[in-house]
Tab-separated table of C-alpha atoms in Angstrom:
chain	number	residue	atom	x	y	z
A	163	THR	CA	0.000	0.000	0.000
A	164	HIS	CA	1.386	3.365	-1.006
A	165	GLY	CA	1.932	5.503	2.064
A	166	SER	CA	2.573	2.628	4.470
A	167	GLN	CA	3.959	-0.642	3.084
A	168	VAL	CA	5.803	1.007	0.192
A	169	GLU	CA	8.036	4.040	0.688
A	170	GLU	CA	6.909	7.153	-1.170
A	171	ASP	CA	9.862	7.235	-3.575
A	172	ALA	CA	9.246	3.607	-4.549
A	173	ALA	CA	5.514	4.255	-4.926
A	174	LEU	CA	6.125	7.283	-7.164
A	175	SER	CA	8.548	5.243	-9.257
A	176	CYS	CA	6.048	2.384	-9.517
A	177	VAL	CA	3.282	4.693	-10.743
A	178	ARG	CA	5.648	6.377	-13.224
A	179	ARG	CA	6.648	2.948	-14.577
A	180	ALA	CA	2.993	1.900	-14.820
A	181	LEU	CA	2.233	5.040	-16.831
A	182	ASP	CA	5.258	4.399	-19.071
A	183	GLU	CA	3.943	0.870	-19.720
A	184	GLY	CA	0.506	2.182	-20.690
A	185	ILE	CA	-1.403	1.541	-17.478
A	186	THR	CA	-3.994	4.268	-17.019
A	187	THR	CA	-6.350	2.774	-14.407
A	188	PHE	CA	-5.588	3.283	-10.721
A	189	ASP	CA	-7.625	1.984	-7.780
A	190	THR	CA	-7.329	3.283	-4.224
A	191	ALA	CA	-9.485	4.008	-1.159
A	192	ASP	CA	-9.564	6.662	1.511
A	193	VAL	CA	-8.936	4.060	4.207
A	194	TYR	CA	-5.722	2.692	2.599
A	195	ALA	CA	-2.835	3.764	4.841
A	196	ASN	CA	-5.325	6.045	6.627
A	197	THR	CA	-5.655	8.358	3.574
A	198	ALA	CA	-1.912	8.403	2.739
A	199	ALA	CA	-2.333	6.115	-0.301
A	200	GLU	CA	-4.564	8.687	-2.007
A	201	THR	CA	-2.111	11.468	-1.199
A	202	VAL	CA	0.804	9.538	-2.704
A	203	LEU	CA	-1.209	8.576	-5.794
A	204	GLY	CA	-2.275	12.203	-6.265
A	205	LYS	CA	1.347	13.293	-6.079
A	206	ALA	CA	2.404	10.568	-8.520
A	207	LEU	CA	-0.259	11.539	-11.063
A	208	ALA	CA	0.234	15.311	-10.752
A	209	GLY	CA	0.754	16.862	-14.167
A	210	GLU	CA	-0.699	13.906	-16.054
A	211	ARG	CA	-3.463	14.534	-18.589
A	212	ARG	CA	-6.508	13.743	-16.433
A	213	GLU	CA	-8.695	12.766	-19.402
A	214	GLY	CA	-6.306	9.889	-20.064
A	215	LEU	CA	-6.661	8.344	-16.590
A	216	GLU	CA	-9.234	6.286	-14.730
A	217	ILE	CA	-8.989	6.796	-10.978
A	218	PHE	CA	-11.185	4.767	-8.634
A	219	THR	CA	-11.594	5.252	-4.909
A	220	LYS	CA	-13.891	3.795	-2.316
A	221	VAL	CA	-15.686	4.949	0.818
A	222	TYR	CA	-17.175	3.221	3.852
A	223	TRP	CA	-14.661	2.724	6.653
A	224	PRO	CA	-13.768	5.537	9.061
A	225	THR	CA	-10.744	7.730	8.423
A	226	GLY	CA	-11.565	10.179	11.203
A	227	PRO	CA	-12.191	9.821	14.926
A	228	GLY	CA	-14.836	7.145	14.358
A	229	ALA	CA	-17.869	9.159	15.376
A	230	HIS	CA	-21.346	8.209	14.150
A	231	ASN	CA	-21.039	9.896	10.721
A	232	ASP	CA	-17.375	8.928	10.118
A	233	HIS	CA	-18.231	5.597	8.511
A	234	GLY	CA	-20.890	3.893	6.467
A	235	LEU	CA	-22.783	5.005	3.406
A	236	SER	CA	-24.816	7.943	4.644
A	237	ARG	CA	-25.015	10.860	2.237
A	238	LYS	CA	-23.050	12.982	4.725
A	239	HIS	CA	-20.188	10.500	4.955
A	240	ILE	CA	-20.066	9.893	1.192
A	241	MET	CA	-20.012	13.623	0.371
A	242	GLU	CA	-17.385	14.468	2.988
A	243	SER	CA	-15.267	11.493	1.957
A	244	ILE	CA	-15.381	12.224	-1.770
A	245	ASP	CA	-14.467	15.872	-1.206
A	246	ALA	CA	-11.484	14.829	0.897
A	247	SER	CA	-10.463	12.140	-1.612
A	248	LEU	CA	-10.582	14.614	-4.502
A	249	ARG	CA	-8.297	16.984	-2.571
A	250	ARG	CA	-5.830	14.212	-1.756
A	251	LEU	CA	-5.882	12.876	-5.320
A	252	GLN	CA	-5.455	16.424	-6.711
A	253	THR	CA	-8.257	15.942	-9.210
A	254	ASP	CA	-11.794	17.111	-9.821
A	255	HIS	CA	-13.429	13.751	-10.522
A	256	VAL	CA	-13.027	10.011	-9.984
C-alpha cells in the first residue's frame, strides 16, 4: 500500500513505470494507509493529462475519529469522503 507498506519514492517510481507501460487505471481508497495512499497517488499523477486516466476510490470505513457519521454510506459520509479524496488525489473527478 502506497503511504505505508511502500516508501513514497518507490511508490512514485512504480506509478511512473505503470504510466510508461501504458497503465492508465488506478484503484485506491480513503482508508488505505489512513488516507496516505490517495495522497501519494495524487502526487504521482500530478501533471498527467486527467482525461487519459481512470482513478477509482472507495468509501465506507472511518478515516476520522470514528464518530457516528465517520463511517458507512450515509449521504453525509459519502459527500465528505469524496471531497477529501478529490483533494488528496489532486483531481476534480473520480
